[in-house]
Tab-separated table of C-alpha atoms in Angstrom:
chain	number	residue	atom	x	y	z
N	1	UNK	CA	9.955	-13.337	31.301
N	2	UNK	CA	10.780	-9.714	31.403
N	3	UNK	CA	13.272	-8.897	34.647
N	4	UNK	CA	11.580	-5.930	36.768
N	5	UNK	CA	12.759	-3.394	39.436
N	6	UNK	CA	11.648	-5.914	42.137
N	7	UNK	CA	13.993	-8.635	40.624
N	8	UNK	CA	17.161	-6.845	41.038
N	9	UNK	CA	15.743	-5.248	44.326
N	10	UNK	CA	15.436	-8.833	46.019
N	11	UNK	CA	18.872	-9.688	44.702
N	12	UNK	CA	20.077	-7.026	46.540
N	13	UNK	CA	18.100	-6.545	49.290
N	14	UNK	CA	16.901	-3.265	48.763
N	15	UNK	CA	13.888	-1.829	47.866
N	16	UNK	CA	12.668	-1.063	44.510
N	17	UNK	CA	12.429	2.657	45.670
N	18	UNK	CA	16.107	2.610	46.087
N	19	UNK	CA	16.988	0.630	42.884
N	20	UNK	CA	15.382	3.317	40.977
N	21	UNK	CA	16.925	5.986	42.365
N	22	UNK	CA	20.116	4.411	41.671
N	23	UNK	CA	19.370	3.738	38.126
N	24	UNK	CA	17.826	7.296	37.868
N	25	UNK	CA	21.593	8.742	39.364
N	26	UNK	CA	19.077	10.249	42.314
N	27	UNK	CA	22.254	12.135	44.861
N	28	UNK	CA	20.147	10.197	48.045
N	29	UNK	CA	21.380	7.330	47.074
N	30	UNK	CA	25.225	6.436	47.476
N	31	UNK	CA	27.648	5.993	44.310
N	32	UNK	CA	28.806	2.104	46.100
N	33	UNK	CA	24.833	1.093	45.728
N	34	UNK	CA	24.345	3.012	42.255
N	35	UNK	CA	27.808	0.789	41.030
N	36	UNK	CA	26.078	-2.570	42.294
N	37	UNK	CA	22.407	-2.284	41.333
N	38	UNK	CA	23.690	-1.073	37.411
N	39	UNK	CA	26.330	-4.212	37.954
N	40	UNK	CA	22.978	-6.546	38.862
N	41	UNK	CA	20.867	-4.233	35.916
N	42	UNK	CA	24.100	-5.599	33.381
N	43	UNK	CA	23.855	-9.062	34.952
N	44	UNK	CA	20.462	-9.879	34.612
N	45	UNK	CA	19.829	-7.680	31.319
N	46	UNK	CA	17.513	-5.770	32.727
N	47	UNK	CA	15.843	-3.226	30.513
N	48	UNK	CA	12.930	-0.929	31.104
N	49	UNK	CA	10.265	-0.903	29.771
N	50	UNK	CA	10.555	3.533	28.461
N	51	UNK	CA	7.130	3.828	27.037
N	52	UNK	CA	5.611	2.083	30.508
N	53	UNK	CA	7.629	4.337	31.992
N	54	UNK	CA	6.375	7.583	30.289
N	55	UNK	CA	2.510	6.417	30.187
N	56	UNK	CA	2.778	6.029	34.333
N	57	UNK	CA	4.529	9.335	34.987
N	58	UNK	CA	2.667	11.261	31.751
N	59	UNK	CA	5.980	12.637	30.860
N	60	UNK	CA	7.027	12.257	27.263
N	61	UNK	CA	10.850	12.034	28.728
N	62	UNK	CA	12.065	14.240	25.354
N	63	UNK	CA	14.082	17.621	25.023
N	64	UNK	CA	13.561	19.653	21.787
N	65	UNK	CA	17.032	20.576	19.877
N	66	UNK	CA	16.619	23.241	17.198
N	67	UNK	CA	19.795	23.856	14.843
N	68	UNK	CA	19.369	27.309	13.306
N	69	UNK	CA	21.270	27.177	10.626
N	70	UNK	CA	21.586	30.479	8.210
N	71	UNK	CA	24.523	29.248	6.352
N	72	UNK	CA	24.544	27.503	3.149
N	73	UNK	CA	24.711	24.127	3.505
N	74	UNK	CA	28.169	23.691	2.286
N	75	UNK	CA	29.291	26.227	4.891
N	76	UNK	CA	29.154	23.042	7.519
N	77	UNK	CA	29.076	24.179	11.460
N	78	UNK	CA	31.937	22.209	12.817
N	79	UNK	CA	31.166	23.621	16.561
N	80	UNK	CA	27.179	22.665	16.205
N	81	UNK	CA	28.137	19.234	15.479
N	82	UNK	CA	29.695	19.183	18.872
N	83	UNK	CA	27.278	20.802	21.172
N	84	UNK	CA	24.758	18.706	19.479
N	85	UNK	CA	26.994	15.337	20.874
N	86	UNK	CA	26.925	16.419	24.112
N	87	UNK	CA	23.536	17.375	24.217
N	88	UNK	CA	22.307	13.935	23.087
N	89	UNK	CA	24.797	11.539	25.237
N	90	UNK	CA	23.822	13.556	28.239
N	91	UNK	CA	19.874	13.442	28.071
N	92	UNK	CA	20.137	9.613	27.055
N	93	UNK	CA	21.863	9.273	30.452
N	94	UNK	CA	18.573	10.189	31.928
N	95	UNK	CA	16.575	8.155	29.283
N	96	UNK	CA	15.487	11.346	27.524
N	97	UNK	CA	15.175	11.340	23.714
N	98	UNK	CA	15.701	14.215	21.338
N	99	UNK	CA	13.754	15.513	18.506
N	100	UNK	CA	15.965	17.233	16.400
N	101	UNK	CA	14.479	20.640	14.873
N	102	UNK	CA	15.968	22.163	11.979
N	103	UNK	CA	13.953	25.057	10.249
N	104	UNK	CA	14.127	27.918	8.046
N	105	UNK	CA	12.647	31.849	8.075
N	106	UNK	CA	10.021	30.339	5.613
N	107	UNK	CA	9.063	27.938	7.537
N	108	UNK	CA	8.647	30.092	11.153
N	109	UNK	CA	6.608	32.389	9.448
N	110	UNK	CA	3.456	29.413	9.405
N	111	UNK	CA	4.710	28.045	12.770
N	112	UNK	CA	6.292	29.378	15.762
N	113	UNK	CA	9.220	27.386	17.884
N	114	UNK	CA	6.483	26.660	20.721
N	115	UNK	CA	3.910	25.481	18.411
N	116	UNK	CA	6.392	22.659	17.053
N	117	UNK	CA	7.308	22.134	20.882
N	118	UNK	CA	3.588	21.827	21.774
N	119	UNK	CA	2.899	19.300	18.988
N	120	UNK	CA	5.974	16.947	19.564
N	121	UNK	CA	4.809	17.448	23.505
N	122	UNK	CA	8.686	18.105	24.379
N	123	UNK	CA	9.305	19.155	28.013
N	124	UNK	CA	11.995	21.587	27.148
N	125	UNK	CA	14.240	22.853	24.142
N	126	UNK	CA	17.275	23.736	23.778
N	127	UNK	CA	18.519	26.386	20.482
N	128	UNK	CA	21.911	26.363	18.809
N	129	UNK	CA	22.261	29.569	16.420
N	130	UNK	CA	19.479	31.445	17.857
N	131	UNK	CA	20.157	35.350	16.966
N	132	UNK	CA	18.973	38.802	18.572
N	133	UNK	CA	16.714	39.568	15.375
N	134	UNK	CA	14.936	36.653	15.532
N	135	UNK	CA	11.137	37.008	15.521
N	136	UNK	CA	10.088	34.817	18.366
N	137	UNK	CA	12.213	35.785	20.808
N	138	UNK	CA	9.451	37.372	22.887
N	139	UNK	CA	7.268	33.815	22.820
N	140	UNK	CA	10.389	32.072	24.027
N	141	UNK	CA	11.101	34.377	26.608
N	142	UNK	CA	7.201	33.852	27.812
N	143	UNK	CA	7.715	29.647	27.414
N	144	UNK	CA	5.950	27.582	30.124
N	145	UNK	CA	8.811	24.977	29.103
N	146	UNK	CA	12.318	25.426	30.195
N	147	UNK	CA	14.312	26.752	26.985
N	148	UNK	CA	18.178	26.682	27.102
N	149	UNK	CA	19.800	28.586	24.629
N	150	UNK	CA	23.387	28.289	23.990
N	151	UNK	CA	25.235	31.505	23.292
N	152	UNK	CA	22.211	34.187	23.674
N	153	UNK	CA	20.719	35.279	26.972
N	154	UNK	CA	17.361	35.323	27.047
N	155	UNK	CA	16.323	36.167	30.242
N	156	UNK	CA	12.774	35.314	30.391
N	157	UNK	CA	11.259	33.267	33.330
N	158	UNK	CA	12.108	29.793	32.166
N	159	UNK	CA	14.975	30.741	30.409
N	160	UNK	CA	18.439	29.182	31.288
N	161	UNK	CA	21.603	30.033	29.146
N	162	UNK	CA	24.707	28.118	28.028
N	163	UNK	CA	28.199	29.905	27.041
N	164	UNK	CA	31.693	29.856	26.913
N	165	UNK	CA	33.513	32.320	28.541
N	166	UNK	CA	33.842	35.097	25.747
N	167	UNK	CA	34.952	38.014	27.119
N	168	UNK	CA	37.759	36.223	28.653
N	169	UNK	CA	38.604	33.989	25.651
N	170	UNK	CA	38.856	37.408	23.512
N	171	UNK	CA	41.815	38.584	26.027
N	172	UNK	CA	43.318	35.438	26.486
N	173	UNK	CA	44.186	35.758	22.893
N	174	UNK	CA	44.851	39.504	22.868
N	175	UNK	CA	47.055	38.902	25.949
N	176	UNK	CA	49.098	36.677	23.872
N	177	UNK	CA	49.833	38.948	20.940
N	178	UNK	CA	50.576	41.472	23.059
N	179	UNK	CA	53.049	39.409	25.014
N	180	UNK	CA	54.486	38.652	21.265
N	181	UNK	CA	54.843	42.022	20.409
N	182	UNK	CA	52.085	42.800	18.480
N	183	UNK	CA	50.241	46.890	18.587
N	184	UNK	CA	48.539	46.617	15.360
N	185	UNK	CA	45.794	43.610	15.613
N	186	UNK	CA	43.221	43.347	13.526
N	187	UNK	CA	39.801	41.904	14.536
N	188	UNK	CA	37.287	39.894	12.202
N	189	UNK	CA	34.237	40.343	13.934
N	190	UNK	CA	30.864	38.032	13.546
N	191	UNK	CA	27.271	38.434	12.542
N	192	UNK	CA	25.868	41.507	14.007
N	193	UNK	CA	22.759	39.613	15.457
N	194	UNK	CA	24.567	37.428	17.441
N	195	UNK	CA	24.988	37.705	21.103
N	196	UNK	CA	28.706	36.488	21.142
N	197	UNK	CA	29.597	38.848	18.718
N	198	UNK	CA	29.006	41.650	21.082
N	199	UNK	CA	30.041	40.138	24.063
N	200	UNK	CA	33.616	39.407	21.955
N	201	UNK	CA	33.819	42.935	20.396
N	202	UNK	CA	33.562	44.513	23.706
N	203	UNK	CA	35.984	42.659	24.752
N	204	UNK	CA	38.597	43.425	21.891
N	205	UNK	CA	37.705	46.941	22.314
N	206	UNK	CA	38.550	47.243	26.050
N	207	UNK	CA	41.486	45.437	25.857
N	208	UNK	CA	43.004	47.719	23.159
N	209	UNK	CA	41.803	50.681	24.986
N	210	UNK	CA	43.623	49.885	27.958
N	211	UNK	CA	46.619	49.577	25.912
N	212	UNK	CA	45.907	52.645	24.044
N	213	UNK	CA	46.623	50.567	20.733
N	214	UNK	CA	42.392	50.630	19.414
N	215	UNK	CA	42.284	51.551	16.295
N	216	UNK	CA	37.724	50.882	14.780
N	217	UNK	CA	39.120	51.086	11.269
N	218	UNK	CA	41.245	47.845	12.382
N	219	UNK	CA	37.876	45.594	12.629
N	220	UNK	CA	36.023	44.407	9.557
N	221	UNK	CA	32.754	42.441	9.940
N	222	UNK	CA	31.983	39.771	8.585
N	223	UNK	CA	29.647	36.702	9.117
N	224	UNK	CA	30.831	33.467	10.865
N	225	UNK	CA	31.215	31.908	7.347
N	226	UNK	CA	34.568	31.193	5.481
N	227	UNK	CA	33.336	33.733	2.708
N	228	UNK	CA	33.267	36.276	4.724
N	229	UNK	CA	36.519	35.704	6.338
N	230	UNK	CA	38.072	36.018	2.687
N	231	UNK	CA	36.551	39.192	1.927
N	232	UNK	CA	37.764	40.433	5.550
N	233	UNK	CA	41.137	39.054	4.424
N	234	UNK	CA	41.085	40.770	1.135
N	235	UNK	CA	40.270	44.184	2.628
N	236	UNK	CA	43.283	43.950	5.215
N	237	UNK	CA	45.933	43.044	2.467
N	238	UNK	CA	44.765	45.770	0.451
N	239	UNK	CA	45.532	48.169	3.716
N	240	UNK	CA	47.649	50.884	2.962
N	241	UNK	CA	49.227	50.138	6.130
N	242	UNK	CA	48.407	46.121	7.363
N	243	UNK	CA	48.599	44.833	11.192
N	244	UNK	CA	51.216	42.747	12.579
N	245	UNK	CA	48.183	40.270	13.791
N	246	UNK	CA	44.699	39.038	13.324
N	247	UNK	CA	42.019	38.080	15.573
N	248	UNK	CA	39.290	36.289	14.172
N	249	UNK	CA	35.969	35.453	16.129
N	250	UNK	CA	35.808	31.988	14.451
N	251	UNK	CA	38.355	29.679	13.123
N	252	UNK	CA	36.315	29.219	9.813
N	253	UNK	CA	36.531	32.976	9.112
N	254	UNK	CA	40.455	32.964	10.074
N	255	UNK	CA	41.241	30.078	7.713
N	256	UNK	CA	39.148	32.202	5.163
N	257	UNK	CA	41.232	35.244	5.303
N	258	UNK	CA	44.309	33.485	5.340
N	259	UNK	CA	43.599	31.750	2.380
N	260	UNK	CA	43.362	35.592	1.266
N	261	UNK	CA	46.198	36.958	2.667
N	262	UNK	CA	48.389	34.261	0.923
N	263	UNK	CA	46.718	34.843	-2.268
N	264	UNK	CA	48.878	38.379	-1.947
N	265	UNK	CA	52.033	37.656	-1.189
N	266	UNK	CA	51.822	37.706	2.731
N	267	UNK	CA	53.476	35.202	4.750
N	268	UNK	CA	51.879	33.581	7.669
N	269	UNK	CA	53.256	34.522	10.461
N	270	UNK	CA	56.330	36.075	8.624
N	271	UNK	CA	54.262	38.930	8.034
N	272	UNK	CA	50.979	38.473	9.461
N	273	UNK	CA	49.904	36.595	12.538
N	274	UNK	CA	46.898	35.000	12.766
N	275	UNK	CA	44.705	33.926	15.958
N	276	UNK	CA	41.353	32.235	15.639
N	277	UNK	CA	38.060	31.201	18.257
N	278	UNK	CA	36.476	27.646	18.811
N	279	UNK	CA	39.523	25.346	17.971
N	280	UNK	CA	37.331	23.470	15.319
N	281	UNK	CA	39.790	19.988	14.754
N	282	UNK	CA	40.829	21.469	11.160
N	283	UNK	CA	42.720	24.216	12.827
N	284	UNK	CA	45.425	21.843	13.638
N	285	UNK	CA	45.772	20.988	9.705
N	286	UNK	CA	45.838	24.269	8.137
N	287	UNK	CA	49.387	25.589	7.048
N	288	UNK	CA	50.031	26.678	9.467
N	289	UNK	CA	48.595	25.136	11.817
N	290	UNK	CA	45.955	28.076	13.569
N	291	UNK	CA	46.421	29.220	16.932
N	292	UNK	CA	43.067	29.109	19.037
N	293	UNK	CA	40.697	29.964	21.633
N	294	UNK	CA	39.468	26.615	22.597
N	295	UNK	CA	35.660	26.156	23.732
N	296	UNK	CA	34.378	23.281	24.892
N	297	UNK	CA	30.929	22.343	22.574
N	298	UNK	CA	30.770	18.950	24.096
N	299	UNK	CA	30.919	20.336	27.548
N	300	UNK	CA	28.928	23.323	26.596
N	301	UNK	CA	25.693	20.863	24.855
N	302	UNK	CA	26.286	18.595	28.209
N	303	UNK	CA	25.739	21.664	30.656
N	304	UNK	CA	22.394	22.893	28.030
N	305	UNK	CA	20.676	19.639	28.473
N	306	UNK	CA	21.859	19.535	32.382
N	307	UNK	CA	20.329	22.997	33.033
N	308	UNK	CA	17.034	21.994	31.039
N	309	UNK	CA	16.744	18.377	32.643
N	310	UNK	CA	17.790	19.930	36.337
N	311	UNK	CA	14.474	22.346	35.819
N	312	UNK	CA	12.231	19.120	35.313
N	313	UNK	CA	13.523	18.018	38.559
N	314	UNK	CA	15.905	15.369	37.113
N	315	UNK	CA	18.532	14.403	40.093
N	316	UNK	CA	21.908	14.878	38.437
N	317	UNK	CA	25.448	16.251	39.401
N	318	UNK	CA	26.891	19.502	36.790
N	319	UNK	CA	29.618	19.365	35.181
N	320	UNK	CA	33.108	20.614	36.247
N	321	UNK	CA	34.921	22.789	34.056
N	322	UNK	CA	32.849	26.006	34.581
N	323	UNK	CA	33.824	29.916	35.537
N	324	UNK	CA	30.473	30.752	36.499
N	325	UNK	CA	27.318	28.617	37.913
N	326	UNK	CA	23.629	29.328	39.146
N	327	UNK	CA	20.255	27.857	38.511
N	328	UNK	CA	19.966	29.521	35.072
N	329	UNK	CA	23.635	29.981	33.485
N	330	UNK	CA	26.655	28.233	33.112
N	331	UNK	CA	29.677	29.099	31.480
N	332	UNK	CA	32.324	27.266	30.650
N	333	UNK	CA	36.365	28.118	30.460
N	334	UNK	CA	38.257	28.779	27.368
N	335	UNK	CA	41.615	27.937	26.729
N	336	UNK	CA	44.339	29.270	24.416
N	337	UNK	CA	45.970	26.808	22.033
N	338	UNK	CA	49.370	27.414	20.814
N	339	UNK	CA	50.509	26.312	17.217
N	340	UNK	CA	52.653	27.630	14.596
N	341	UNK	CA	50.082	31.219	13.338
N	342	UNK	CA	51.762	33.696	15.292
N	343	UNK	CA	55.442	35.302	15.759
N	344	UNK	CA	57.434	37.444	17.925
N	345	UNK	CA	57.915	41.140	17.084
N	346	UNK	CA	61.529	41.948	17.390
């Protein structure tokens, strides 16, 4: 026989009301009873019954995750993998399941991201990768579902938006450099259509100007991809004149255009210095080892399914390590990581 709400209600001597609020993490009910009725739960392996659940409430309990990949697939999105982590654990919490979305520009062209939401009857998505140029931003700005979108700000009614703190990740590492010395940095900038690459490029660019040190033929473009960072790293070795430092918007494109740089001669940081963005686990491994901006994708997926879950009502305390909160946004703090990339200017 199947144990119920009721059972571990009477053990306690509570009501049923309460015991799912406490299983449900509702704030109205105290964290002492939440630790004993999931202590009785464990006891008396209690387990409930999630379709039941879901047929009573007509909710289909799931959040949409589309992964909008335009890389090739060796090109493998270290940083995805992690917001993707903390999206999941988080809406299990909550008994929510994910359908996992991955598409193509073929495929959107026959169906639109609300139609697959629609058929899967998902109560709100959440997009990693989406860009500025994408063709159905204006339906998901219109969405009668909440959508969450890490890195790009929608803005649309039901429209909530992840991010890491760009702008001040950008002069955390520019601070640095110039603490070290350096006048002449270099910046390897990302894919024109995405959000973060314009938030980050402002952000290089008023830096420097304050400094009086910006220099526009000092920033090559490139595309998030290691590729591109080697092409990027070819074109600054063959400088007439090369910086003393580098500041890539992604670690993959710095460990790119170091490969390049080496390929000429250059020493790293004898002669070049090298900072990247996202502190992917890799950069610890390169030689040498690539200083970073650190952003948190586990925290970053967690707060995107928070945000989407918080908008269907779902009781639940947000996460900690933020710069800036409100119904619709959260961003997160970056942090510099020192390692062995850059030197001192004498």
């Amino acid at each position: 026989m199947s144990i119920t709400l009721k059972d571990i209600a009477k053990k306690l001597g509570v009501s049923t009301t309460a015991v799912s609020k406490a299983l449900n993490n509702h704030e109205d009910i105290s964290d002492e009873l939440k630790k004993k009725v999931r202590e009785v739960a464990e006891e008396l392996n209690y387990s409930p019954n999630a379709i039941a659940r879901r047929l009573v409430s007509n909710r289909s309990r799931t959040l949409g995750v589309f992964v909008l990949s335009r890389q090739d697939e060796e090109n493998v999105d270290y940083l995805g993998y992690t917001f993707l982590l903390g999206i999941i654990n988080e809406a299990n919490k909550f008994d929510f399941d994910i359908v996992l979305f991955t598409t193509d520009s073929d495929f959107l062209q026959e169906r639109s991201y609300i139609d697959l939401c629609e058929e899967r009857k998902v109560e709100g998505a959440i997009f990693l990768g989406l860009h500025l140029d994408d063709p159905h931003l204006e339906e998901l700005k219109n969405s009668k579902i909440p959508i969450a979108v890490i890195d790009t700000d929608l803005k649309g009614k039901n429209n909530l938006f992840v991010t890491s703190d760009n702008e001040k990740g950008i002069k955390k590492a520019l601070s640095y450099l110039y603490r070290l010395g350096h006048r002449e940095i270099a910046l390897i900038s990302g894919h024109k259509g995405a959000e973060i690459t314009q938030r980050r490029l402002s952000a290089y660019e008023e830096f420097l100007k304050s400094k009086n040190i910006y220099n526009p033929e000092l920033v090559f473009s490139a595309d998030f991809t290691e590729e591109s960072g080697y092409e990027a790293g070819n074109k600054i070795a063959n400088l007439t004149q090369q910086p003393t430092a580098v500041l890539a918007m992604s670690d993959i494109m710095a460990i790119g255009a170091m490969e390049a740089i080496k390929k000429y001669g250059f020493k790293i940081p004898g002669d070049i210095s090298f900072v990247g963005y996202d502190n992917i686990k890799i950069a610890q491994y390169t030689t040498p080892s690539l200083t970073s901006i650190n952003q948190d994708g586990y925290s970053m997926g967690k707060a995107a399914a928070q945000l989407t879950l918080k908008s269907l009502d779902i009781d639940l305390n947000l996460i900690n390590n933020i710069s800036k909160i409100s119904s619709r946004e959260i961003v997160i703090d970056t942090e510099l990581i020192v390692r062995n990339s850059c030197k001192e200017i004498e």
